[in-house]
Tab-separated table of C-alpha atoms in Angstrom:
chain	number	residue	atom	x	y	z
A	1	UNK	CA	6.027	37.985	-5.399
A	2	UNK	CA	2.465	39.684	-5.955
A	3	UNK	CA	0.423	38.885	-9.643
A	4	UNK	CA	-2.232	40.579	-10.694
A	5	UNK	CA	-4.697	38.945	-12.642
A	6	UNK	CA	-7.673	41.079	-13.819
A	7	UNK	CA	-9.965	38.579	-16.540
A	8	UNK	CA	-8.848	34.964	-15.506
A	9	UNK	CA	-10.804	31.890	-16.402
A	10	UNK	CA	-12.685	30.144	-13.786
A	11	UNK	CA	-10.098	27.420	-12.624
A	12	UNK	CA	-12.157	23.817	-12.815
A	13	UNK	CA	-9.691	20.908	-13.881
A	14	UNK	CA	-8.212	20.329	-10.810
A	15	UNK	CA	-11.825	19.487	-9.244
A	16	UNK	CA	-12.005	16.836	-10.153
A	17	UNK	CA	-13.525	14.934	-7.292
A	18	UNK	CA	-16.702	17.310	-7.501
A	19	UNK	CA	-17.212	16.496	-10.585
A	20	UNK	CA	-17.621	13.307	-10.634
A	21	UNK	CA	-21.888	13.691	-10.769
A	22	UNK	CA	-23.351	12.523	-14.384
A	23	UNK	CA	-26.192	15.107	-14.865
A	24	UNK	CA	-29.053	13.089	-16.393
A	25	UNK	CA	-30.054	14.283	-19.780
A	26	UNK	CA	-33.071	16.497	-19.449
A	27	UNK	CA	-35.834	16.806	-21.872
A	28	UNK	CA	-34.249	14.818	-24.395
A	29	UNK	CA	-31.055	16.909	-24.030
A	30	UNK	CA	-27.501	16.576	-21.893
A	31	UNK	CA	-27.703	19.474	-19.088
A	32	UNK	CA	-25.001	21.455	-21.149
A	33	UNK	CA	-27.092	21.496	-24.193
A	34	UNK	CA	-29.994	22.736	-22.308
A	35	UNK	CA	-28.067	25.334	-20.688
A	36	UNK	CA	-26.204	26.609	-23.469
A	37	UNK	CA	-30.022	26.614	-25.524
A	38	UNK	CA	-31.329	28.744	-21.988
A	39	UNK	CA	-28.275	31.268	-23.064
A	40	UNK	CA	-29.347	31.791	-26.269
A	41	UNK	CA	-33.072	32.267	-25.801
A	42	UNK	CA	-32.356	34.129	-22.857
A	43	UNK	CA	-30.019	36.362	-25.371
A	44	UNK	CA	-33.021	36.893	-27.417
A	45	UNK	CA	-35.709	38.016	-24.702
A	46	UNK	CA	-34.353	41.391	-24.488
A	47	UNK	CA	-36.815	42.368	-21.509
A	48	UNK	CA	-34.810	39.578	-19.385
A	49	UNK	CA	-32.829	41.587	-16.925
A	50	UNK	CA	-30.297	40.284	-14.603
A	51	UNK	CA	-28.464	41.758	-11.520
A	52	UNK	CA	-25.376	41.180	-11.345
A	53	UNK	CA	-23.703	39.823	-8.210
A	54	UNK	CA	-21.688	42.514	-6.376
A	55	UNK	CA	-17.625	42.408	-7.086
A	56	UNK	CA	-15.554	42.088	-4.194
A	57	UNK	CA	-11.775	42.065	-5.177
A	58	UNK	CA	-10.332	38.858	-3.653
A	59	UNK	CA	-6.723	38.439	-2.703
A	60	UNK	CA	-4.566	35.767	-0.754
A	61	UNK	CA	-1.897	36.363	1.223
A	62	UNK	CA	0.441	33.484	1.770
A	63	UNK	CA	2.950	33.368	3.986
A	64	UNK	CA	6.617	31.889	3.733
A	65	UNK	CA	9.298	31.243	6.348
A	66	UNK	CA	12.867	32.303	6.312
A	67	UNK	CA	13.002	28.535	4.280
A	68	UNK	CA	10.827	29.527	2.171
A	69	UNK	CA	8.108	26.939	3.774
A	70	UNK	CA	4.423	27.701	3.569
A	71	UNK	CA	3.600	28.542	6.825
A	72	UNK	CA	0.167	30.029	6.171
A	73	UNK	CA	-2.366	31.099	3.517
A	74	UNK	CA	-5.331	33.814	4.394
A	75	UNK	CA	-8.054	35.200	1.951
A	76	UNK	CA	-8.828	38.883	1.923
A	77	UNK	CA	-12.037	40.376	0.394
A	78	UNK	CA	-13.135	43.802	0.278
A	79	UNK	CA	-16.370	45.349	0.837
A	80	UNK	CA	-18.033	45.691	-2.816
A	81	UNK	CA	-18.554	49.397	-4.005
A	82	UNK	CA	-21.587	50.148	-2.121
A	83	UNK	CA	-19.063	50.386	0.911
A	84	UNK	CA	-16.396	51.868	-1.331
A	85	UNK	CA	-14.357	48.678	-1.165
A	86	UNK	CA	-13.192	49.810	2.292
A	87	UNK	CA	-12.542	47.196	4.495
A	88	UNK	CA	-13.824	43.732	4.474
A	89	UNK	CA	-13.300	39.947	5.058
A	90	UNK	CA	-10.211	38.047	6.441
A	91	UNK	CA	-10.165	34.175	6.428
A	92	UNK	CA	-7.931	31.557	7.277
A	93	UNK	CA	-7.136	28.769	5.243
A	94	UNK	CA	-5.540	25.661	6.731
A	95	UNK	CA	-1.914	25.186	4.728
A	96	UNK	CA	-2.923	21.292	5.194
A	97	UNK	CA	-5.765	21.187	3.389
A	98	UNK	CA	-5.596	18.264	1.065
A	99	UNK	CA	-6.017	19.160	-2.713
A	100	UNK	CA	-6.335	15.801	-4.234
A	101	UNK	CA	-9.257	15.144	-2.317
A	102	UNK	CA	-7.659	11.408	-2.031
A	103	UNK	CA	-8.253	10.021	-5.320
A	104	UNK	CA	-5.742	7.398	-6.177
A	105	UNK	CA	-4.804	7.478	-2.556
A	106	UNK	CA	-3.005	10.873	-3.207
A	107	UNK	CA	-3.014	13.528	-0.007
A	108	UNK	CA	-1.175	16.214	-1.357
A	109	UNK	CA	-1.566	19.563	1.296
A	110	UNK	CA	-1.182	23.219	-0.003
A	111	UNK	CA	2.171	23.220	2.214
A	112	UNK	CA	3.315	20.537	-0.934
A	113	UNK	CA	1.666	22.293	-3.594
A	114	UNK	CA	4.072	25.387	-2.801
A	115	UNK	CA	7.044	22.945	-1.863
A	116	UNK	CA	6.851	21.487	-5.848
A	117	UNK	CA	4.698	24.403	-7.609
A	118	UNK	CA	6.177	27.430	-6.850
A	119	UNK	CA	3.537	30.574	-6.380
A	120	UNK	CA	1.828	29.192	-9.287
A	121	UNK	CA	0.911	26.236	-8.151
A	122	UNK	CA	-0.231	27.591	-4.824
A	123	UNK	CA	-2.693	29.927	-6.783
A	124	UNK	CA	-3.948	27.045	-8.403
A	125	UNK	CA	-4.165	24.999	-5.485
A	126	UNK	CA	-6.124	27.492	-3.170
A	127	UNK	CA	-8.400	28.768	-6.097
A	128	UNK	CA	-9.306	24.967	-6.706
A	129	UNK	CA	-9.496	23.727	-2.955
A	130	UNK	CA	-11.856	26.584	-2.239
A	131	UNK	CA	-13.552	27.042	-5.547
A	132	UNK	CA	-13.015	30.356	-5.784
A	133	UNK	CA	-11.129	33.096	-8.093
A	134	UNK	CA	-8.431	35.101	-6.889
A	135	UNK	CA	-7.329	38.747	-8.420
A	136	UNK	CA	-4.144	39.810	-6.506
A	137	UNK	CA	-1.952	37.710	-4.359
A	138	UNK	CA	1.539	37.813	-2.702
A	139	UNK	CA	3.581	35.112	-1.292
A	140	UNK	CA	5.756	37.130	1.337
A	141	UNK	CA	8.925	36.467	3.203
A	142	UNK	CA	8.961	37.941	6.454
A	143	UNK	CA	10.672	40.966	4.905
A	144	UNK	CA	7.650	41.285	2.157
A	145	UNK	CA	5.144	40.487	5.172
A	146	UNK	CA	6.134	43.097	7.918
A	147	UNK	CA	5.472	46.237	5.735
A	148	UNK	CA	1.708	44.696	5.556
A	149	UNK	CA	1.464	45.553	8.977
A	150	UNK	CA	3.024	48.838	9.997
A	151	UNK	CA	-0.122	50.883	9.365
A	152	UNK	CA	-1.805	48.988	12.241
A	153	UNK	CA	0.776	48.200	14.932
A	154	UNK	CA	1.281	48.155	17.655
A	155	UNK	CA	-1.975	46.181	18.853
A	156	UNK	CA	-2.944	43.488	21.225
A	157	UNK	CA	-3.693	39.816	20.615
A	158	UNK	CA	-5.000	37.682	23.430
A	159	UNK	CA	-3.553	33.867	22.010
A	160	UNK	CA	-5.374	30.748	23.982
A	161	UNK	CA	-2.340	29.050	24.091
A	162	UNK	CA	1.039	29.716	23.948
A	163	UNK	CA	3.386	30.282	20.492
A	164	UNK	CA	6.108	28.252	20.411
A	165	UNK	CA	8.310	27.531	17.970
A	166	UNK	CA	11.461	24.601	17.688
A	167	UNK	CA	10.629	21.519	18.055
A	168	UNK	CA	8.395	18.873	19.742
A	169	UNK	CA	10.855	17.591	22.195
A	170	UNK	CA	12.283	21.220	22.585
A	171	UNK	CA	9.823	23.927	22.122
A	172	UNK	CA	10.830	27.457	22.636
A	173	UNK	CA	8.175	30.087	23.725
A	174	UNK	CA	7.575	32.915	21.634
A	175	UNK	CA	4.599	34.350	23.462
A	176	UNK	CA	2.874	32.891	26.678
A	177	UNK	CA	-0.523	31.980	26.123
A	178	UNK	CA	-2.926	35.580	27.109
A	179	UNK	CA	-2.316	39.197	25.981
A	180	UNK	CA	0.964	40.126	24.022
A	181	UNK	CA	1.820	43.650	22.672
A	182	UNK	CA	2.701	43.188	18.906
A	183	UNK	CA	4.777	45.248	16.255
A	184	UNK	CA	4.297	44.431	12.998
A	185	UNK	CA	7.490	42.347	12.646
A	186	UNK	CA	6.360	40.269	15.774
A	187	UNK	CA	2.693	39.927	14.163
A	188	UNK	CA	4.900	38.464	10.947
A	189	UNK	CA	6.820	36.275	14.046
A	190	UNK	CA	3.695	34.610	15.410
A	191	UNK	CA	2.461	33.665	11.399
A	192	UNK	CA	5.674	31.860	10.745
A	193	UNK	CA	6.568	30.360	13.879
A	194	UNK	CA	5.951	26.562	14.399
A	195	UNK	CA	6.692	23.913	16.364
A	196	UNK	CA	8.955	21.353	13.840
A	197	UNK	CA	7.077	18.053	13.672
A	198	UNK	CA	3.784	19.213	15.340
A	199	UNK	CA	0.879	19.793	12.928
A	200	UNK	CA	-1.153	23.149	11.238
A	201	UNK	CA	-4.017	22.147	13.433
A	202	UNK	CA	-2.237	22.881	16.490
A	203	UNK	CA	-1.482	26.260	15.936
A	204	UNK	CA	-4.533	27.000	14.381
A	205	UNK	CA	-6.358	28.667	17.355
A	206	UNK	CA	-3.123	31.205	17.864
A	207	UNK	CA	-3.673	32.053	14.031
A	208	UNK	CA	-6.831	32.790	14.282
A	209	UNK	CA	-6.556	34.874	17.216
A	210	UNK	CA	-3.981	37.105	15.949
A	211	UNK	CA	-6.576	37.603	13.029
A	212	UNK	CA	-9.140	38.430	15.206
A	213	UNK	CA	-6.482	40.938	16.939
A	214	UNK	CA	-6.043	42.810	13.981
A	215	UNK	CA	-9.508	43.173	12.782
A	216	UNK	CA	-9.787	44.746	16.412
A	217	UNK	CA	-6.840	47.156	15.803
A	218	UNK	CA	-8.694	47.942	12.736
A	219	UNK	CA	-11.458	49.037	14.105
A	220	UNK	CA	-13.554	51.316	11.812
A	221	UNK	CA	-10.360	51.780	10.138
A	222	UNK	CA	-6.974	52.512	10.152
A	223	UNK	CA	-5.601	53.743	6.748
A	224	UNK	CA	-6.632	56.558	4.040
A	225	UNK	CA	-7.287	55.626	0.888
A	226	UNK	CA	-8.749	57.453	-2.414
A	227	UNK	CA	-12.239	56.937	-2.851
A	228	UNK	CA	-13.536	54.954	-5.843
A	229	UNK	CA	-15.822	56.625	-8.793
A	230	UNK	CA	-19.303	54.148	-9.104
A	231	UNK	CA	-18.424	52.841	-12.698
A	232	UNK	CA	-22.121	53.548	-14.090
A	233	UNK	CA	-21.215	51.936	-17.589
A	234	UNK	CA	-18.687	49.166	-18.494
A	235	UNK	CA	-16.757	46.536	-17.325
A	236	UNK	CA	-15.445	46.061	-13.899
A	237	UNK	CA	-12.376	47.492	-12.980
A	238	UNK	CA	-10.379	46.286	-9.950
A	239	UNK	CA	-9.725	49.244	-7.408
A	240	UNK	CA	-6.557	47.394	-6.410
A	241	UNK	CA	-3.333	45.802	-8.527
A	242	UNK	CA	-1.997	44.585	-6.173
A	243	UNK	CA	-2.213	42.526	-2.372
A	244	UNK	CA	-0.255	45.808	-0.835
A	245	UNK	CA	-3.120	47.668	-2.491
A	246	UNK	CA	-6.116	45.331	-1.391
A	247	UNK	CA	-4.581	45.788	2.524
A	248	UNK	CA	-4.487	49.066	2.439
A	249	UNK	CA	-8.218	49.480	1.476
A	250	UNK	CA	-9.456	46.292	3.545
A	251	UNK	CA	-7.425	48.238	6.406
A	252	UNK	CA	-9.472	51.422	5.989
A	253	UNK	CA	-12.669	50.027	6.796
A	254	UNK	CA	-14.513	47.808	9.654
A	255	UNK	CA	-12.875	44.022	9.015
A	256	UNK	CA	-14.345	40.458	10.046
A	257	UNK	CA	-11.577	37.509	10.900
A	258	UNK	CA	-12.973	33.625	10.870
A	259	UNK	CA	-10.957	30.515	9.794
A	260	UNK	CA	-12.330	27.622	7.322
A	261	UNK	CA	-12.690	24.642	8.859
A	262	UNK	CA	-10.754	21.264	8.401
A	263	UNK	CA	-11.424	18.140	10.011
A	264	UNK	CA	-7.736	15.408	10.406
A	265	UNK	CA	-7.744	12.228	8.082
A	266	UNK	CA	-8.906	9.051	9.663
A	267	UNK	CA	-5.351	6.937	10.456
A	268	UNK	CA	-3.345	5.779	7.280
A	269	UNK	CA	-5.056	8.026	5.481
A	270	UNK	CA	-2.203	9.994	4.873
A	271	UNK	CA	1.383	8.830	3.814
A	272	UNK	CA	3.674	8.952	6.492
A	273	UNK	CA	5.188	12.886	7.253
A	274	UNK	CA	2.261	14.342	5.593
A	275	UNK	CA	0.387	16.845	7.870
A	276	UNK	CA	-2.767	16.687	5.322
A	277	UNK	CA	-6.434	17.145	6.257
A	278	UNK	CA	-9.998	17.550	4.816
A	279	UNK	CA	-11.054	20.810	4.133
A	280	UNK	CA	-14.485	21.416	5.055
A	281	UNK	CA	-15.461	22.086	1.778
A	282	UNK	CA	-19.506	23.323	2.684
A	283	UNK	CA	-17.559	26.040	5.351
A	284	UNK	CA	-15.648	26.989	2.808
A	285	UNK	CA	-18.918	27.466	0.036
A	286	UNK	CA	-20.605	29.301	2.905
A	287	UNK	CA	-18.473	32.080	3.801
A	288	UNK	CA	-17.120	33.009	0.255
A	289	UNK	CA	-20.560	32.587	-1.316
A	290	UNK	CA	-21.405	35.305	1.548
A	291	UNK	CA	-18.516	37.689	1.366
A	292	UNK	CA	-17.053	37.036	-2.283
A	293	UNK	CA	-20.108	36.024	-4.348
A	294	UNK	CA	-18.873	36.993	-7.394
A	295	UNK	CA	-15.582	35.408	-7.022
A	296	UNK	CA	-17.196	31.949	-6.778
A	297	UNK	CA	-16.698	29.154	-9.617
A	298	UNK	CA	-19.528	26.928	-10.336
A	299	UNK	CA	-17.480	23.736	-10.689
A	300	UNK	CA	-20.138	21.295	-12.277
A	301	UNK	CA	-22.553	21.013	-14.989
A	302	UNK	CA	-25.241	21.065	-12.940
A	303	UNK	CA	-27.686	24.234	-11.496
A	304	UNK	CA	-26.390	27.269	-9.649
A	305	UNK	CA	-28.369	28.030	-6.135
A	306	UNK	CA	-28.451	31.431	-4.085
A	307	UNK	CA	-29.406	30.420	-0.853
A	308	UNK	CA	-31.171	33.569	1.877
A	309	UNK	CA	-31.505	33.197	5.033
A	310	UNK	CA	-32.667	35.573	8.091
A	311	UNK	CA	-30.133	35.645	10.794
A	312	UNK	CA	-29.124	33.440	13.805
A	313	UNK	CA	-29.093	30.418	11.560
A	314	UNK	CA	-25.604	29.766	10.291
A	315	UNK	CA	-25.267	26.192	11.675
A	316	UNK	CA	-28.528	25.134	9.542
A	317	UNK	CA	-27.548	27.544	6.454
A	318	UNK	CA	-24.372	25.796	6.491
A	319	UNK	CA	-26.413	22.209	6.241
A	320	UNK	CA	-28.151	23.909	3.379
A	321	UNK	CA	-25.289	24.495	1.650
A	322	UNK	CA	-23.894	20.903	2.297
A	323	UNK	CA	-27.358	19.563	1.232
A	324	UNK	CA	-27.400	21.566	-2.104
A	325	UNK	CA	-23.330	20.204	-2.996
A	326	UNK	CA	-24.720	16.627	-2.218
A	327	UNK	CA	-27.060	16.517	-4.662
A	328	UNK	CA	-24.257	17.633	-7.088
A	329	UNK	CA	-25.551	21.239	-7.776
A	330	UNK	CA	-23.747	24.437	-7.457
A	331	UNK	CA	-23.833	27.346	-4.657
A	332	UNK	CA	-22.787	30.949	-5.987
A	333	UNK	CA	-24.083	32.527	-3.769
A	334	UNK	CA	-25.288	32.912	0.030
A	335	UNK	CA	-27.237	35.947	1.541
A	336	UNK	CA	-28.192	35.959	5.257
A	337	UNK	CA	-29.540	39.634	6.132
A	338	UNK	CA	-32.715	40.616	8.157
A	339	UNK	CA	-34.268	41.898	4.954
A	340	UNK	CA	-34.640	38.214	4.378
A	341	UNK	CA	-38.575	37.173	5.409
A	342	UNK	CA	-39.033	34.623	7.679
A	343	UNK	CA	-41.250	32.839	6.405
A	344	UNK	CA	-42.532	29.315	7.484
A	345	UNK	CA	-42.223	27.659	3.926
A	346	UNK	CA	-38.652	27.835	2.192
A	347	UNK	CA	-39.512	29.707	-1.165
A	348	UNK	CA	-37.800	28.394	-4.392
A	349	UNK	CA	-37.345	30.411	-7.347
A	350	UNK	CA	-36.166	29.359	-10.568
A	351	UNK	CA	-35.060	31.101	-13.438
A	352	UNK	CA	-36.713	28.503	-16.361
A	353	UNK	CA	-39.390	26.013	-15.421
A	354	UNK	CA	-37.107	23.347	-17.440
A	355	UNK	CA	-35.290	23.340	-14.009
A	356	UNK	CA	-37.708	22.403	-11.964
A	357	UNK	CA	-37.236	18.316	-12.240
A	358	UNK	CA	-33.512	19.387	-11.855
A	359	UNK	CA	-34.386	20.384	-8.259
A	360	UNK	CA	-37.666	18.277	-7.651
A	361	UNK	CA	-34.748	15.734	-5.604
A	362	UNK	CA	-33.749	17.976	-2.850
A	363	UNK	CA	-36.697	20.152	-2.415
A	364	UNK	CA	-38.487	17.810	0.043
A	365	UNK	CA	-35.539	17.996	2.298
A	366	UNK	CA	-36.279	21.931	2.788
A	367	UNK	CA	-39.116	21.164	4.942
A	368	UNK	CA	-41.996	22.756	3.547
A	369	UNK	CA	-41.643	25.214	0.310
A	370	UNK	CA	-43.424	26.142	-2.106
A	371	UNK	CA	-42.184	28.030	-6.030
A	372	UNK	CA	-42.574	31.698	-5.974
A	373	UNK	CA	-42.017	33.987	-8.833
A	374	UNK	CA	-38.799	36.206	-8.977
A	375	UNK	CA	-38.902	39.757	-8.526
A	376	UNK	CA	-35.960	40.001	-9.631
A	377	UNK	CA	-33.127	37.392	-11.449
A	378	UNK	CA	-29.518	37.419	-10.136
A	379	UNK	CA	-26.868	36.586	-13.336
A	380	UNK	CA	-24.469	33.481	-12.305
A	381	UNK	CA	-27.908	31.928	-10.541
A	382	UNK	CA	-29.915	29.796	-11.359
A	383	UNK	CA	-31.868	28.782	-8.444
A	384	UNK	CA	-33.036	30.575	-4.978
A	385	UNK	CA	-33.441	28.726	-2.334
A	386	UNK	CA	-35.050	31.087	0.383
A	387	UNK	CA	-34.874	28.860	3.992
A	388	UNK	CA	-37.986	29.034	5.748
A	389	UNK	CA	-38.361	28.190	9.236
A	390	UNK	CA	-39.872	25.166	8.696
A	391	UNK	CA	-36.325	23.941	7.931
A	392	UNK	CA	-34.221	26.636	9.846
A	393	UNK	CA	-35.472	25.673	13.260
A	394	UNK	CA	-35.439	21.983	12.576
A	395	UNK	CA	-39.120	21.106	12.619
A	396	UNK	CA	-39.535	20.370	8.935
A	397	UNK	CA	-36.827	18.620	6.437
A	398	UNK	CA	-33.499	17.638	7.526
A	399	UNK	CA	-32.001	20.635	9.091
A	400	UNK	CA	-30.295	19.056	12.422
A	401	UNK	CA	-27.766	18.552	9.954
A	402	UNK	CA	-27.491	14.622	11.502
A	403	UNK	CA	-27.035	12.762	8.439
A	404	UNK	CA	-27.007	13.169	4.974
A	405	UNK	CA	-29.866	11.390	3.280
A	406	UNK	CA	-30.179	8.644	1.014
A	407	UNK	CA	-29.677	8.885	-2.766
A	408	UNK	CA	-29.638	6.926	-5.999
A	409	UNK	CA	-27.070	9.857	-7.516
A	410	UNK	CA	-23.322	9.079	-6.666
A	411	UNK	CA	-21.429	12.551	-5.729
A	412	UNK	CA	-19.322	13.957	-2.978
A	413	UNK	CA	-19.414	17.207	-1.227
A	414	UNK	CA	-15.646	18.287	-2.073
């Protein structure tokens, strides 16, 4: 079943356990009424001009077993127009993730939003689980999933362990663990095939490495597609309609395979039979806010951060961005390129000098920074946070990522 949805409302009620931060009122107004007040003076200064963040049509593939059981669920983003939304980004979602975040002791995984919600409340789950938007998106049976495929097969994946499927006291091997020659419907095989009783985590690895397989079979690109006019004027409109469309441009073009990370529930955590886990929530903000900036949904009431980095810091980037959701704020956006300075003092912009007390409480953890003046504003942001290497290489702030630090504001990271 593929849906197309082209202007669709930034999901936000089922995160609820990020929103759970009360924004203190700020200059005599709640943070909502200052914002909305920012809009409309901003509305008025006509020589305020924003940039707008890049679109890269985002799509999720999901896919189902001959029962019709979620087996597993991976984003796709294409390269914005600049690269003439030619290849792209594919990422791995963990079908256990847990989308009630365990409020009223709840664990419900995406595998059980699909068993009771249907495609619908898949979408909803995976947009709300990863804060993101999707545009196109197909939940395919192996029949609907091989097609996918043909364009780039036969290729070679190299699994670290080997696919089995049946069950825990009986497996039966699929592929031994090393190299194994695919065609598309065996590519389809190794994404549905499970061992009954044994959890998502275990076959993550194999996943991830048929992934990495066919962004290797890819190459600089596999398929022809029709180039895309620069719309110079106007709204935005989607080079794809649908997920068969969105592969066959993210096929034509150089593609990058990673997974999101998910860490298991501590024991008793989850009810009994329930393969749920924690979705790392601050992975998850990282790569989209790099590869699908505009697709990102601020979530809370609170400020909107770009963070830039220089390269051959992701582990400390990543601590950024968990630092940034601690303190309750949003992250729309992250930028790590060698254009970036490297500078010893992180740099802060920010968009209206009402925000500064807004930020004042995690600034010091940055190691040293200073405010610099925008050259340029970025719409959806309200905040830069430019990582200097003060922070990045650990001498300054809190960037070995040990422990989160002490604060009289109540929140959680996702």
């Amino acid at each position: 079943m593929t849906v197309l949805a082209r202007n669709r409302h930034r999901r936000t009620a089922v995160m609820l356990a990020i929103n759970l931060l009360a924004i203190v009122a700020l200059g005599g107004m709640g943070y909502a009424g200052y914002k909305a007040l920012r809009r409309y003076e901003g509305g008025k200064k006509v020589d305020r001009q924003f940039v707008p963040l890049a679109p890269t049509p985002v799509g999720m593939l999901a896919t189902v077993d001959d029962q019709d059981r979620l087996t597993t669920v991976t984003i796709m983003v294409l390269n914005p127009e600049a690269q003439g939304f030619k290849g792209g980004s594919i990422v791995s979602v963990p079908v256990s993730s847990d989308t009630a975040y365990g409020l009223d002791g709840q664990r419900v995984p995406l595998t059980q939003v699909y068993a009771e919600g249907g495609v619908d409340g898949l979408v909803s789950g995976v947009e709300s689980v990863l804060s993101i938007t999707l545009d196109v998106w197909e939940v395919a049976t192996p029949a609907e999933a091989e097609p996918l495929f043909t364009a780039i097969t036969p290729f070679t994946a190299t699994f670290p362990q080997d696919v089995d499927g049946g069950t825990l006291t009986a497996p039966e091997l699929l592929f031994p663990a090393g190299d194994a020659g695919l065609s598309a419907a065996q590519v389809v095989e190794v994404l549905n095939t499970r061992v009954e009783g044994a959890t998502d985590a275990s076959r993550r690895a194999n996943v991830l490495a048929l992934w990495n397989a066919v962004a290797a079979a890819v190459g600089s690109g596999r398929t022809q597609v029709a180039n895309v006019e620069p719309i110079i004027t106007g709204p935005f409109v989607s080079p794809v309609t649908d997920l068969p469309d969105l592969v066959g441009r993210l096929f034509a073009g150089p593609v990058a395979a990673r997974g999101v990370a998910a860490t298991p529930l501590a024991p008793g955590e989850a009810p009994p039979g329930v393969d749920a886990e924690t979705l790392d929530f601050a992975d998850a903000v990282m790569v989209f806010g790099a590869v699908a900036p505009s697709a990102m949904s601020a979530t809370r009431d609170a400020l909107v951060y770009r963070i830039e980095a220089p390269p051959g810091y992701d582990a400390q980037v990543k601590w950024a961005v968990t630092l940034v959701l601690y303190f309750g704020f949003n992250v729309q956006s992250v930028y790590i390129s060698d254009s970036v300075p490297a500078n010893t003092s992180t740099e802060i912009e920010i968009y209206d000098d009402r925000s500064r007390d807004q930020a004042a409480s995690a600034n010091d953890l940055f190691g040293e920074y200073r405010f610099v003046e925008p050259a340029y504003l970025i719409e959806g942001v309200e905040v830069v946070l430019r990582l200097g290497t003060d922070f990045l290489t650990g001498t300054g702030g809190v960037a070995s990522g040990d422990t989160l630090p002490t604060t009289t504001t109540s929140t959680t990271i996702g």
